[in-house]
Amino acid sequence: MIPSHLLNIRMEVTRAYPIIGVLMFLLSSCDPKLDTVNPSNQGQDASGNEVTFDFTNYVAVGNSLTAGFSDGALYREGQESSYPALIAEQLQAVGAPVFEQPLMPEGGGANGAVGAGLEGRLILTGFSESGLPVLEREAPSDNPYTAVSNVDSLHNYGVPGLRLIETAAAGLGTLNPFFSRMLSTSDLLSSYQEVIVQSDPTFFTFWLGNNDILGYATSGGVFGVEGNPDLLGLNGITSASAFELTYNTFIENLTADGQTYGVVMNIPDVLQIPFFTAIPWNSLELDSATATVANATIAQLIRGQVTQEVVVTVVLPTVVAGLVSAGVIPESQQESLILAYTQAYIENPSMPQAVGGFSQDLFDQITQIINTELQKDTVVLIINQATQNAITEINQTTPGAIPEFQAGANGLIVQDLNSPTGLKQLTEGEYVLLSASEKLAQLQETIASGGLDLLAILPLLPTDAEVLDKEEVENIETAIEMYNGIIRNVVDDNEFIILYDVYADYEQVIEQGVNDNGVVLTGDFVTGGAFSLDGIHLTPRGYAYVANRLIQTMNREWKLNIPGVNLIDYRAVEYP
C-alpha cells in the first residue's frame, strides 16, 4: 500500500508524535577542501559604487528557519548550526564580532507548546524488527522559555511560529514563548518590528513570509484562507495587500538610515518539502484480489446508505401507518413515532434503541416488520434501482466520492464530510500530509491482514485536516507567487537590499539534488540530508547549505570575498 521507500509510514513514537522516518541513509564523502579566498568586506553596491560593508552588528530577522529549529523543536545544537550563526562565523574574517543567540538550555529544547504538550526534539533511536525507523521525543529542556541573560546583545531574532503579518502587532511577546524569552520586561509589549529596529543593525538578513502560508498548508486548509477567527487568523493565508504593506514598511524601517544593507530571502514552494511529499497521493497498493474486495466493500457502503434512505422514506411510513390501522398506536402519535424511529435507525440500523418516550418492544416490533419487508422482491428492486441511480448521480456530481480500485497503485481514500458517501479518493495534484502517517500505517496493517471491514477502516482514513485538495493547493501556489512577486518588487525598489532566491535553491535540491563541494543533498525525507525528522525544517547540513548559498549571493551581487562553510562539518539526520 505505502510505497517501498516509505515502507511504512508507521508510527512507533513513544510520545505519539505523527512524524516518522524512512529507510536508512548512508552518505559517505571525502573531506572536501573549500577554495581559499582573501576575505574582504570591500565591495560595490547595486550602482557599482565602492562600499565598505559594515558587519559589526549583523541582525538576523526571521522565523523558525532563522532560529535553527530542527527535528520538531528548537534546541541548542540546531541553533548553533542555524544559517545566521554560520554566516556570522564567516563574517568574523572581515571584522564581525561574536554572534549572540538566545540559546536554549541544554537538553531536548522545546517544540513551542506549553503545559502537557511541551516536548523536546525528535530523535531516531533505532529500527524495528521489520526494519522501520523508530522515533522518540526527548524530554524538553528545563524551563525552556525563561528569558535569556543576553537580551540586550542578541543578533539572532529568529522566532519560531512568527508570521510576517504579526511583526507590527504590539504584545507578541505575551503570546509567543520563543519571542518572550528574547525580551526584557520593558520590551514585552513591544512589536517585533520595534525590537528589530531598536537593535540598530548595520547589516541584516530577512526571511519572513513562510508561516503566512505554512500554517494553512500544514492544517489541511480546514480554517479556510481567513484562518481561525479565534486565533487572529492563525492557519490562514495572509492577504497580498497586508503582506505587501507589512513587508514594505519593515524593510523601509530597516534601511531608513541610508547605510544599512541587507539580504532578503523569498518563499520556497512549501508543497515540495517532505511534509507534503513523503506520502504520495496514490500510495494505496493493492493486489487484484484485494482490489476486488475493496470495490465490493464500497458497493456495500453505497447500497447500505440507499437502503437506509428507502427504509426511512418508504418502508417506515408504511409500517407505522399499518400499526395505526391495526390500533397498535393512536394516529396522533404517528408522526412523532416516525421521527423517533428514524433518529434511532440512523444511529443503529441493526438494533434501533427506543427514544421519544416509546417502548423498546414497539421499536423491536417495527424493526422486525422492516426486516421482513426488505426481503420482498418489490423492495429489493426499489433498492437496486435506487442504488444504481445514486451511483450514477454521485459520479456525475461528485467525482471521487465513490472510490474505484485496481491492482497496483490507487489514490488514497480520505474522509470527506462534504461527500455524499463520506469518502473521497485522491487524484494527482492532491497531497497527503505527513501527520497522517500513523493512521496510514495502521491501515496498511489492517488491509495486509485481510481486514476490509468498513467500521475498522473508516477511523484510519485521513481527515480533511490531513490532506490538501486541488482548491487548497491552488490557494497555496497563488499566495507563494504573489508573495514572491511582492518581495521581488521591494528588492527592485531598494538599493540597499539584494535577493537570495531560496525558492530556486529548494527546487534544485528537491527536484535534482545538489553537490556542494562533494556533499550531496536531496529532498528525500530523512535520507536526503537536507530536511530534518519533522519534514519541514532543515538539518544542520541543510542550514549550512543555505548559509553557503546566501554568502555566494552576497559575493556575487556585492563583489565581496566572504569565505563559505564546509558542509561535511555539519550533520544530516543523526543515526543511533
C-alpha positions as a printed NumPy array, in Angstrom:
array([[  0.   ,   0.   ,   0.   ],
       [  2.545,   2.589,   1.06 ],
       [  5.419,   2.735,  -1.448],
       [  8.538,   0.808,  -0.614],
       [ 10.704,   3.884,   0.008],
       [  8.313,   4.683,   2.894],
       [  7.598,   1.126,   3.777],
       [  5.995,   2.145,   6.486],
       [  4.811,   5.216,   7.437],
       [  4.42 ,   3.537,  10.643],
       [  4.397,   5.345,  13.956],
       [  6.497,   3.843,  16.614],
       [  6.738,   7.033,  18.564],
       [  6.824,   6.774,  22.316],
       [  5.027,  10.068,  22.778],
       [  2.575,   9.811,  19.903],
       [  4.028,  12.363,  17.525],
       [  2.844,  11.925,  13.937],
       [  6.106,  12.153,  12.123],
       [  8.125,   9.138,  11.06 ],
       [ 11.263,   8.306,   9.183],
       [ 12.017,   6.095,   6.216],
       [ 14.856,   3.758,   5.262],
       [ 18.482,   4.102,   6.316],
       [ 20.599,   6.873,   4.882],
       [ 24.344,   6.425,   4.416],
       [ 26.221,   9.282,   2.856],
       [ 29.924,   8.856,   2.527],
       [ 32.19 ,  11.566,   1.316],
       [ 35.77 ,  12.579,   1.333],
       [ 36.806,  15.63 ,   3.304],
       [ 36.417,  18.321,   0.666],
       [ 38.57 ,  21.403,   0.703],
       [ 36.933,  24.751,   0.152],
       [ 38.553,  27.227,  -2.154],
       [ 40.592,  29.702,  -0.2  ],
       [ 39.774,  33.361,  -0.546],
       [ 41.205,  36.576,   0.724],
       [ 38.346,  37.679,   2.974],
       [ 37.213,  41.222,   2.34 ],
       [ 34.246,  43.428,   3.177],
       [ 35.174,  45.825,   0.367],
       [ 32.633,  45.627,  -2.413],
       [ 30.18 ,  47.505,  -4.607],
       [ 26.537,  48.446,  -4.231],
       [ 23.864,  47.982,  -6.895],
       [ 25.056,  51.13 ,  -8.694],
       [ 28.672,  49.991,  -8.822],
       [ 29.836,  52.391,  -6.106],
       [ 32.656,  51.224,  -3.861],
       [ 31.321,  50.303,  -0.418],
       [ 32.895,  49.121,   2.809],
       [ 30.214,  46.865,   4.253],
       [ 29.771,  47.112,   7.997],
       [ 29.085,  43.718,   9.577],
       [ 29.709,  44.797,  13.167],
       [ 26.045,  44.393,  14.085],
       [ 24.551,  41.631,  11.96 ],
       [ 20.89 ,  41.042,  12.915],
       [ 19.001,  38.022,  11.599],
       [ 15.282,  38.615,  11.081],
       [ 13.032,  35.596,  10.627],
       [ 11.062,  32.675,  11.983],
       [ 11.895,  29.086,  12.923],
       [ 14.103,  28.593,   9.855],
       [ 16.225,  31.534,  11.009],
       [ 16.262,  30.321,  14.61 ],
       [ 17.67 ,  26.901,  13.641],
       [ 14.522,  24.944,  14.521],
       [ 15.027,  21.292,  13.578],
       [ 13.56 ,  17.857,  14.303],
       [ 10.35 ,  19.395,  15.572],
       [ 11.928,  21.587,  18.247],
       [ 14.257,  24.47 ,  18.955],
       [ 17.321,  23.058,  20.698],
       [ 20.868,  24.216,  21.192],
       [ 22.65 ,  22.176,  18.515],
       [ 20.164,  23.369,  15.916],
       [ 20.673,  26.98 ,  16.979],
       [ 24.429,  26.678,  16.829],
       [ 24.06 ,  25.389,  13.252],
       [ 21.49 ,  27.974,  12.192],
       [ 22.328,  29.644,   8.904],
       [ 22.737,  33.1  ,  10.555],
       [ 25.204,  31.658,  13.083],
       [ 27.227,  30.062,  10.291],
       [ 27.197,  33.228,   8.196],
       [ 28.233,  35.305,  11.217],
       [ 31.141,  32.953,  11.857],
       [ 32.382,  33.554,   8.325],
       [ 31.872,  37.313,   8.691],
       [ 34.299,  37.303,  11.611],
       [ 37.002,  37.047,   8.954],
       [ 36.064,  40.601,   7.927],
       [ 35.693,  42.141,  11.361],
       [ 32.309,  40.956,  12.635],
       [ 32.077,  40.272,  16.378],
       [ 30.869,  37.092,  18.083],
       [ 27.256,  36.368,  17.139],
       [ 24.913,  36.329,  20.137],
       [ 21.945,  33.958,  20.1  ],
       [ 19.142,  33.223,  22.614],
       [ 20.46 ,  29.709,  23.175],
       [ 18.123,  27.157,  24.688],
       [ 19.104,  25.36 ,  27.879],
       [ 20.895,  22.05 ,  27.338],
       [ 18.603,  19.134,  26.57 ],
       [ 15.822,  18.436,  24.114],
       [ 14.771,  22.061,  23.683],
       [ 11.104,  22.889,  23.157],
       [  8.506,  22.297,  20.465],
       [  6.639,  25.553,  21.138],
       [  3.869,  24.053,  23.219],
       [  3.242,  24.834,  26.863],
       [  1.899,  22.648,  29.636],
       [  1.286,  18.974,  28.919],
       [  2.078,  19.382,  25.22 ],
       [  5.646,  20.578,  25.822],
       [  8.172,  18.177,  24.323],
       [ 11.747,  18.137,  23.115],
       [ 13.197,  17.217,  19.749],
       [ 12.575,  14.088,  17.72 ],
       [ 15.376,  11.531,  17.672],
       [ 15.916,   8.341,  15.726],
       [ 16.505,   5.598,  18.298],
       [ 16.843,   2.572,  16.087],
       [ 14.866,   0.279,  13.835],
       [ 12.044,  -2.146,  14.482],
       [ 12.24 ,  -5.856,  13.674],
       [ 10.674,  -5.098,  10.313],
       [ 13.384,  -2.541,   9.571],
       [ 11.326,   0.578,  10.186],
       [ 12.866,   3.574,  11.924],
       [ 11.774,   4.234,  15.486],
       [ 11.335,   7.847,  16.579],
       [ 11.03 ,   9.177,  20.081],
       [ 10.651,  12.587,  21.644],
       [ 13.363,  13.704,  24.013],
       [ 12.303,  15.337,  27.237],
       [ 12.206,  19.119,  26.884],
       [ 14.894,  21.318,  28.361],
       [ 14.258,  22.612,  31.848],
       [ 12.46 ,  25.966,  31.844],
       [ 12.941,  26.386,  28.076],
       [ 11.052,  29.679,  27.849],
       [ 12.853,  31.539,  30.595],
       [ 14.275,  34.848,  29.342],
       [ 17.93 ,  34.615,  28.339],
       [ 20.568,  36.697,  30.067],
       [ 21.836,  38.354,  26.849],
       [ 18.571,  40.025,  25.773],
       [ 20.397,  43.328,  25.288],
       [ 23.029,  41.954,  22.896],
       [ 21.192,  39.462,  20.697],
       [ 21.821,  39.129,  16.982],
       [ 19.592,  36.195,  16.015],
       [ 15.938,  37.182,  16.289],
       [ 14.542,  34.107,  14.597],
       [ 11.191,  33.434,  16.288],
       [  9.549,  30.051,  15.621],
       [  5.95 ,  30.42 ,  14.52 ],
       [  6.324,  34.086,  13.551],
       [  4.2  ,  35.32 ,  10.656],
       [  5.115,  38.482,   8.778],
       [  1.627,  39.852,   9.444],
       [  2.276,  39.656,  13.214],
       [  5.5  ,  41.624,  13.216],
       [  3.826,  45.021,  13.704],
       [  1.497,  43.808,  16.473],
       [  2.208,  45.043,  19.989],
       [  2.388,  42.447,  22.741],
       [  3.524,  39.488,  20.649],
       [  5.871,  38.58 ,  23.49 ],
       [  2.857,  37.728,  25.63 ],
       [  1.65 ,  35.204,  23.036],
       [  4.792,  33.598,  21.615],
       [  7.032,  31.979,  24.253],
       [ 10.026,  31.908,  21.914],
       [  9.816,  35.679,  21.462],
       [  9.186,  36.433,  25.121],
       [ 12.451,  34.763,  26.153],
       [ 14.329,  37.257,  23.946],
       [ 12.83 ,  40.313,  25.628],
       [ 13.477,  42.372,  28.698],
       [ 10.465,  43.1  ,  30.866],
       [ 10.272,  46.628,  29.467],
       [ 10.084,  45.315,  25.871],
       [  7.472,  42.629,  26.474],
       [  4.709,  44.709,  24.899],
       [  6.847,  45.977,  22.01 ],
       [  6.203,  44.762,  18.479],
       [  8.715,  42.538,  16.718],
       [  9.486,  45.32 ,  14.237],
       [ 10.185,  47.766,  17.069],
       [ 12.579,  45.345,  18.734],
       [ 14.456,  44.74 ,  15.473],
       [ 14.758,  48.404,  14.534],
       [ 15.869,  49.288,  18.074],
       [ 18.676,  46.723,  17.769],
       [ 20.175,  49.131,  15.208],
       [ 21.637,  46.624,  12.724],
       [ 24.455,  47.571,  10.384],
       [ 23.624,  44.508,   8.279],
       [ 20.655,  42.138,   8.274],
       [ 19.23 ,  39.016,   6.692],
       [ 15.467,  38.839,   6.349],
       [ 13.488,  35.607,   5.873],
       [  9.825,  36.07 ,   6.718],
       [  6.591,  35.104,   4.991],
       [  6.807,  31.295,   5.046],
       [  4.461,  30.991,   8.016],
       [  1.893,  33.251,   6.369],
       [  1.205,  30.205,   4.167],
       [  2.597,  27.232,   6.049],
       [  0.007,  27.126,   8.839],
       [ -2.761,  26.893,   6.246],
       [ -0.92 ,  24.115,   4.447],
       [  0.028,  22.012,   7.481],
       [ -3.526,  22.17 ,   8.865],
       [ -5.052,  20.975,   5.616],
       [ -6.688,  24.341,   4.984],
       [ -9.506,  23.465,   7.402],
       [ -9.961,  27.067,   8.565],
       [-10.051,  28.468,   5.039],
       [ -7.868,  31.284,   3.751],
       [ -9.156,  33.582,   6.501],
       [ -7.778,  31.292,   9.207],
       [ -9.024,  30.617,  12.706],
       [-11.043,  33.666,  13.796],
       [-10.454,  32.851,  17.456],
       [ -6.671,  32.986,  16.974],
       [ -6.224,  36.154,  14.908],
       [ -6.407,  34.32 ,  11.597],
       [ -3.859,  31.655,  12.53 ],
       [ -3.623,  28.834,   9.976],
       [ -4.967,  31.066,   7.239],
       [ -3.236,  32.814,   4.328],
       [ -2.204,  36.439,   4.746],
       [ -3.751,  38.629,   2.046],
       [ -1.434,  40.039,  -0.607],
       [ -2.29 ,  43.615,   0.384],
       [ -1.482,  43.048,   4.052],
       [  1.689,  41.161,   3.144],
       [  2.873,  43.945,   0.836],
       [  2.175,  46.729,   3.328],
       [  3.887,  44.937,   6.202],
       [  6.885,  43.844,   4.135],
       [  7.434,  47.289,   2.642],
       [  7.154,  49.038,   5.986],
       [  9.542,  46.655,   7.711],
       [ 12.244,  46.921,   5.024],
       [ 11.887,  50.701,   4.798],
       [ 12.406,  50.991,   8.547],
       [ 15.499,  48.797,   8.414],
       [ 17.158,  50.749,   5.599],
       [ 15.922,  54.237,   6.503],
       [ 19.363,  55.422,   7.651],
       [ 20.737,  55.069,   4.108],
       [ 23.673,  52.928,   5.141],
       [ 22.282,  49.602,   6.371],
       [ 22.486,  46.795,   3.832],
       [ 20.606,  43.524,   3.9  ],
       [ 19.79 ,  40.281,   2.127],
       [ 16.138,  39.271,   1.842],
       [ 15.021,  35.729,   1.07 ],
       [ 11.903,  34.736,  -0.797],
       [  9.41 ,  31.963,  -0.07 ],
       [ 10.163,  28.389,  -1.186],
       [  7.443,  26.154,  -2.578],
       [  6.258,  24.619,   0.685],
       [  4.388,  21.895,  -1.21 ],
       [  7.734,  20.42 ,  -2.301],
       [  9.03 ,  19.722,   1.204],
       [  8.822,  16.195,   2.671],
       [  5.912,  17.006,   4.983],
       [  3.769,  17.124,   1.844],
       [  5.59 ,  14.697,  -0.458],
       [  6.722,  11.785,   1.719],
       [  3.335,  10.078,   1.272],
       [  2.323,  10.017,  -2.416],
       [ -1.346,  10.602,  -3.243],
       [ -1.509,   7.191,  -4.954],
       [  0.318,   5.129,  -2.348],
       [ -2.553,   2.673,  -1.785],
       [ -1.018,  -0.508,  -3.221],
       [ -3.459,  -3.4  ,  -3.706],
       [ -3.277,  -6.799,  -5.342],
       [ -6.052,  -7.902,  -7.682],
       [ -7.968,  -9.906,  -5.082],
       [ -7.875,  -7.109,  -2.507],
       [ -8.944,  -4.546,  -5.114],
       [-11.973,  -6.709,  -5.95 ],
       [-12.933,  -6.979,  -2.292],
       [-12.413,  -3.227,  -1.816],
       [-14.753,  -2.436,  -4.721],
       [-17.358,  -4.774,  -3.263],
       [-16.972,  -3.09 ,   0.116],
       [-17.607,   0.347,  -1.403],
       [-20.622,  -1.028,  -3.281],
       [-21.892,  -2.402,   0.015],
       [-21.453,   1.033,   1.571],
       [-23.472,   2.738,  -1.166],
       [-26.191,   0.078,  -1.007],
       [-26.328,   0.409,   2.767],
       [-26.801,   4.175,   2.51 ],
       [-29.526,   3.757,  -0.118],
       [-31.208,   1.078,   1.957],
       [-31.346,   3.44 ,   4.913],
       [-32.95 ,   6.106,   2.746],
       [-35.535,   3.64 ,   1.376],
       [-36.362,   2.437,   4.881],
       [-36.814,   5.947,   6.232],
       [-38.741,   7.403,   3.286],
       [-40.724,   4.429,   2.002],
       [-40.843,   1.403,   4.287],
       [-41.086,   3.026,   7.72 ],
       [-44.064,   5.31 ,   6.938],
       [-45.915,   2.305,   5.507],
       [-45.166,   0.171,   8.564],
       [-46.24 ,   2.853,  11.023],
       [-49.423,   3.503,   9.038],
       [-50.199,  -0.203,   9.334],
       [-49.708,  -0.062,  13.101],
       [-52.129,   2.838,  13.294],
       [-54.691,   0.928,  11.222],
       [-54.267,  -2.099,  13.497],
       [-54.868,   0.071,  16.563],
       [-51.376,  -0.553,  17.984],
       [-50.745,   3.202,  18.301],
       [-53.08 ,   6.18 ,  18.056],
       [-52.979,   8.274,  14.89 ],
       [-51.893,  11.282,  16.963],
       [-48.524,   9.545,  17.603],
       [-47.898,   8.525,  14.006],
       [-45.664,  11.454,  13.018],
       [-43.697,  11.557,  16.28 ],
       [-43.077,   7.793,  16.106],
       [-41.711,   8.083,  12.558],
       [-39.339,  10.859,  13.661],
       [-38.212,   8.975,  16.776],
       [-37.605,   5.687,  14.966],
       [-35.789,   7.463,  12.106],
       [-33.379,   9.004,  14.616],
       [-32.747,   5.662,  16.301],
       [-32.454,   3.793,  12.998],
       [-29.82 ,   6.165,  11.607],
       [-27.781,   5.751,  14.781],
       [-28.062,   1.953,  14.837],
       [-29.785,   0.351,  11.815],
       [-29.432,  -3.197,  13.107],
       [-30.955,  -2.554,  16.533],
       [-32.602,   0.853,  16.979],
       [-32.946,   1.854,  20.616],
       [-36.218,   3.368,  21.778],
       [-36.351,   7.162,  22.143],
       [-39.082,   9.795,  22.35 ],
       [-40.996,   8.061,  25.126],
       [-41.842,   4.975,  23.068],
       [-41.244,   1.441,  24.347],
       [-38.41 ,  -0.802,  23.207],
       [-40.976,  -3.525,  22.468],
       [-42.661,  -1.222,  19.947],
       [-39.311,  -0.377,  18.323],
       [-38.405,  -4.08 ,  18.16 ],
       [-41.751,  -4.836,  16.529],
       [-41.158,  -2.157,  13.878],
       [-37.614,  -3.435,  13.247],
       [-38.879,  -6.979,  12.712],
       [-41.511,  -5.824,  10.222],
       [-38.983,  -3.657,   8.336],
       [-36.515,  -6.561,   8.056],
       [-39.278,  -8.709,   6.612],
       [-40.248,  -6.032,   4.094],
       [-36.619,  -5.654,   2.993],
       [-36.641,  -9.291,   1.818],
       [-39.562,  -8.766,  -0.538],
       [-38.787,  -8.686,  -4.254],
       [-40.532,  -5.371,  -4.797],
       [-38.442,  -3.648,  -2.113],
       [-35.256,  -5.297,  -3.36 ],
       [-35.993,  -3.953,  -6.845],
       [-36.557,  -0.489,  -5.425],
       [-33.226,  -0.62 ,  -3.551],
       [-31.348,  -1.98 ,  -6.583],
       [-32.678,   0.751,  -8.862],
       [-32.095,   3.456,  -6.252],
       [-28.552,   2.24 ,  -5.723],
       [-27.749,   2.413,  -9.423],
       [-29.323,   5.856,  -9.702],
       [-27.336,   7.048,  -6.687],
       [-24.049,   5.78 ,  -8.145],
       [-24.727,   7.487, -11.472],
       [-25.669,  10.782,  -9.849],
       [-22.735,  10.794,  -7.421],
       [-20.218,  10.015, -10.16 ],
       [-21.585,  12.907, -12.209],
       [-21.813,  15.487,  -9.443],
       [-19.035,  14.478,  -7.031],
       [-16.144,  12.71 ,  -8.797],
       [-14.07 ,  10.616,  -6.417],
       [-16.868,  10.187,  -3.864],
       [-17.214,   6.541,  -4.958],
       [-13.664,   5.161,  -4.933],
       [-12.626,   2.671,  -7.586],
       [ -9.788,   0.226,  -7.063],
       [ -7.497,  -1.776,  -9.297],
       [ -4.412,  -3.914,  -8.897],
       [ -1.356,  -1.723,  -8.27 ],
       [ -1.238,   1.909,  -7.149],
       [ -4.508,   3.582,  -6.174],
       [ -5.438,   7.01 ,  -4.933],
       [ -5.719,   7.113,  -1.168],
       [ -9.179,   7.307,   0.396],
       [ -9.901,  10.111,   2.826],
       [-12.839,  11.118,   4.967],
       [-14.859,  13.962,   3.476],
       [-17.86 ,  15.377,   5.309],
       [-18.976,  17.177,   2.154],
       [-19.119,  13.978,   0.117],
       [-22.444,  12.123,  -0.24 ],
       [-20.631,   8.926,   0.697],
       [-18.434,  10.467,   3.389],
       [-15.406,   9.434,   1.309],
       [-13.175,  10.858,  -1.373],
       [-10.455,   9.261,  -3.481],
       [ -7.43 ,  11.463,  -4.038],
       [ -6.243,  12.269,  -7.527],
       [ -2.961,  13.556,  -8.905],
       [ -2.197,  17.064,  -7.697],
       [ -3.589,  16.485,  -4.2  ],
       [ -1.455,  15.904,  -1.123],
       [ -1.422,  13.749,   1.986],
       [  0.3  ,  15.33 ,   4.975],
       [  2.943,  13.547,   6.979],
       [  0.682,  13.956,  10.02 ],
       [ -1.491,  11.155,   8.565],
       [  1.366,   8.653,   8.644],
       [  0.32 ,   6.841,  11.817],
       [ -3.189,   6.203,  10.532],
       [ -1.922,   5.016,   7.169],
       [  0.495,   2.597,   8.814],
       [ -2.374,   1.074,  10.757],
       [ -4.497,   0.987,   7.608],
       [ -1.729,  -0.828,   5.776],
       [ -1.52 ,  -3.42 ,   8.534],
       [ -5.301,  -3.838,   8.573],
       [ -5.508,  -4.403,   4.81 ],
       [ -2.479,  -6.731,   4.854],
       [ -4.23 ,  -8.884,   7.446],
       [ -7.272,  -9.189,   5.179],
       [ -9.427,  -6.785,   7.151],
       [-11.651,  -4.657,   4.932],
       [-14.464,  -4.107,   7.393],
       [-15.724,  -0.548,   6.973],
       [-16.106,   0.054,  10.69 ],
       [-12.442,  -0.84 ,  11.177],
       [-11.183,   1.104,   8.167],
       [-13.057,   4.409,   8.428],
       [-11.247,   5.707,  11.565],
       [ -7.914,   5.017,   9.846],
       [ -8.615,   7.179,   6.815],
       [ -7.019,  10.645,   6.733],
       [ -9.322,  13.553,   7.545],
       [ -9.671,  16.924,   5.854],
       [ -7.008,  18.29 ,   8.219],
       [ -4.525,  15.749,   6.866],
       [ -4.912,  16.331,   3.13 ],
       [ -4.85 ,  19.198,   0.652],
       [ -7.336,  19.175,  -2.192],
       [ -6.797,  20.932,  -5.511],
       [ -8.514,  24.14 ,  -4.438],
       [ -6.343,  24.365,  -1.328],
       [ -3.238,  23.621,  -3.396],
       [ -4.161,  26.412,  -5.78 ],
       [ -4.619,  28.811,  -2.852],
       [ -1.125,  27.982,  -1.608],
       [  0.549,  28.243,  -5.011],
       [ -1.19 ,  31.537,  -5.738],
       [ -0.077,  33.003,  -2.397],
       [  3.543,  31.939,  -2.916],
       [  3.595,  33.521,  -6.348],
       [  2.066,  36.762,  -5.031],
       [  4.393,  36.941,  -2.03 ],
       [  7.49 ,  36.36 ,  -4.135],
       [  6.354,  38.977,  -6.633],
       [  5.992,  41.463,  -3.783],
       [  9.427,  40.607,  -2.422],
       [ 10.962,  40.978,  -5.886],
       [  9.393,  44.427,  -6.248],
       [ 10.647,  45.518,  -2.831],
       [ 14.181,  44.461,  -3.774],
       [ 13.99 ,  46.254,  -7.112],
       [ 12.909,  49.478,  -5.401],
       [ 15.532,  49.488,  -2.65 ],
       [ 19.236,  49.861,  -3.461],
       [ 20.317,  48.629,  -0.038],
       [ 18.971,  45.086,  -0.308],
       [ 19.578,  42.105,  -2.563],
       [ 17.579,  38.921,  -3.068],
       [ 18.699,  35.425,  -2.23 ],
       [ 16.427,  33.175,  -4.298],
       [ 15.667,  30.399,  -1.82 ],
       [ 12.736,  29.29 ,  -3.957],
       [ 15.11 ,  28.281,  -6.754],
       [ 17.542,  26.556,  -4.405],
       [ 14.845,  24.481,  -2.694],
       [ 13.567,  23.498,  -6.12 ],
       [ 17.065,  22.449,  -7.188],
       [ 17.685,  20.379,  -4.056],
       [ 14.287,  18.668,  -4.198],
       [ 13.945,  18.027,  -7.909],
       [ 17.533,  17.247,  -8.899],
       [ 19.744,  17.238,  -5.826],
       [ 22.877,  19.311,  -5.393],
       [ 26.543,  18.638,  -4.83 ],
       [ 28.124,  21.275,  -2.6  ],
       [ 31.86 ,  20.744,  -2.67 ],
       [ 31.473,  16.971,  -2.579],
       [ 28.475,  16.764,  -0.251],
       [ 25.233,  15.638,  -1.883],
       [ 21.829,  16.887,  -0.699],
       [ 18.403,  15.838,  -1.963],
       [ 14.863,  16.49 ,  -0.823],
       [ 14.17 ,  12.885,   0.176],
       [ 12.663,  12.564,   3.63 ],
       [ 15.277,  11.5  ,   6.217],
       [ 17.682,  10.059,   3.653],
       [ 18.287,  13.206,   1.61 ],
       [ 20.373,  15.05 ,   4.187],
       [ 18.635,  18.423,   3.806],
       [ 15.428,  18.043,   5.821],
       [ 15.138,  17.032,   9.447],
       [ 12.835,  14.493,  11.087],
       [  9.858,  16.861,  11.134],
       [  9.78 ,  17.006,   7.331],
       [  9.619,  20.812,   7.332],
       [ 12.774,  22.265,   8.858],
       [ 16.342,  21.684,   7.811],
       [ 19.15 ,  19.626,   9.292],
       [ 22.366,  21.355,  10.374],
       [ 23.762,  20.355,   6.979],
       [ 20.724,  21.829,   5.259],
       [ 21.189,  25.101,   7.145],
       [ 24.877,  25.08 ,   6.202],
       [ 23.869,  24.834,   2.55 ],
       [ 21.551,  27.853,   2.935],
       [ 24.376,  29.771,   4.608],
       [ 26.725,  28.966,   1.75 ],
       [ 24.259,  29.97 ,  -0.907],
       [ 23.451,  33.229,   0.866],
       [ 27.157,  34.052,   1.162],
       [ 27.598,  33.26 ,  -2.533],
       [ 24.765,  35.668,  -3.317],
       [ 26.488,  38.407,  -1.311],
       [ 29.81 ,  37.758,  -3.028],
       [ 28.231,  37.812,  -6.473],
       [ 25.929,  40.816,  -6.054],
       [ 28.217,  42.983,  -3.899],
       [ 31.606,  41.795,  -5.225],
       [ 32.676,  40.656,  -1.748],
       [ 35.055,  37.937,  -0.686],
       [ 33.403,  36.126,   2.218],
       [ 34.515,  32.515,   2.726],
       [ 31.911,  29.731,   2.701],
       [ 31.359,  26.901,   5.156],
       [ 32.241,  23.238,   4.692],
       [ 29.047,  21.146,   4.647],
       [ 30.866,  17.984,   5.71 ],
       [ 31.363,  19.59 ,   9.126],
       [ 27.602,  19.583,   9.755],
       [ 25.454,  16.53 ,  10.206],
       [ 22.374,  15.398,   8.344],
       [ 19.838,  13.168,  10.129],
       [ 21.545,  11.597,  13.122],
       [ 21.55 ,   7.809,  13.416],
       [ 21.908,   5.926,  16.703]])
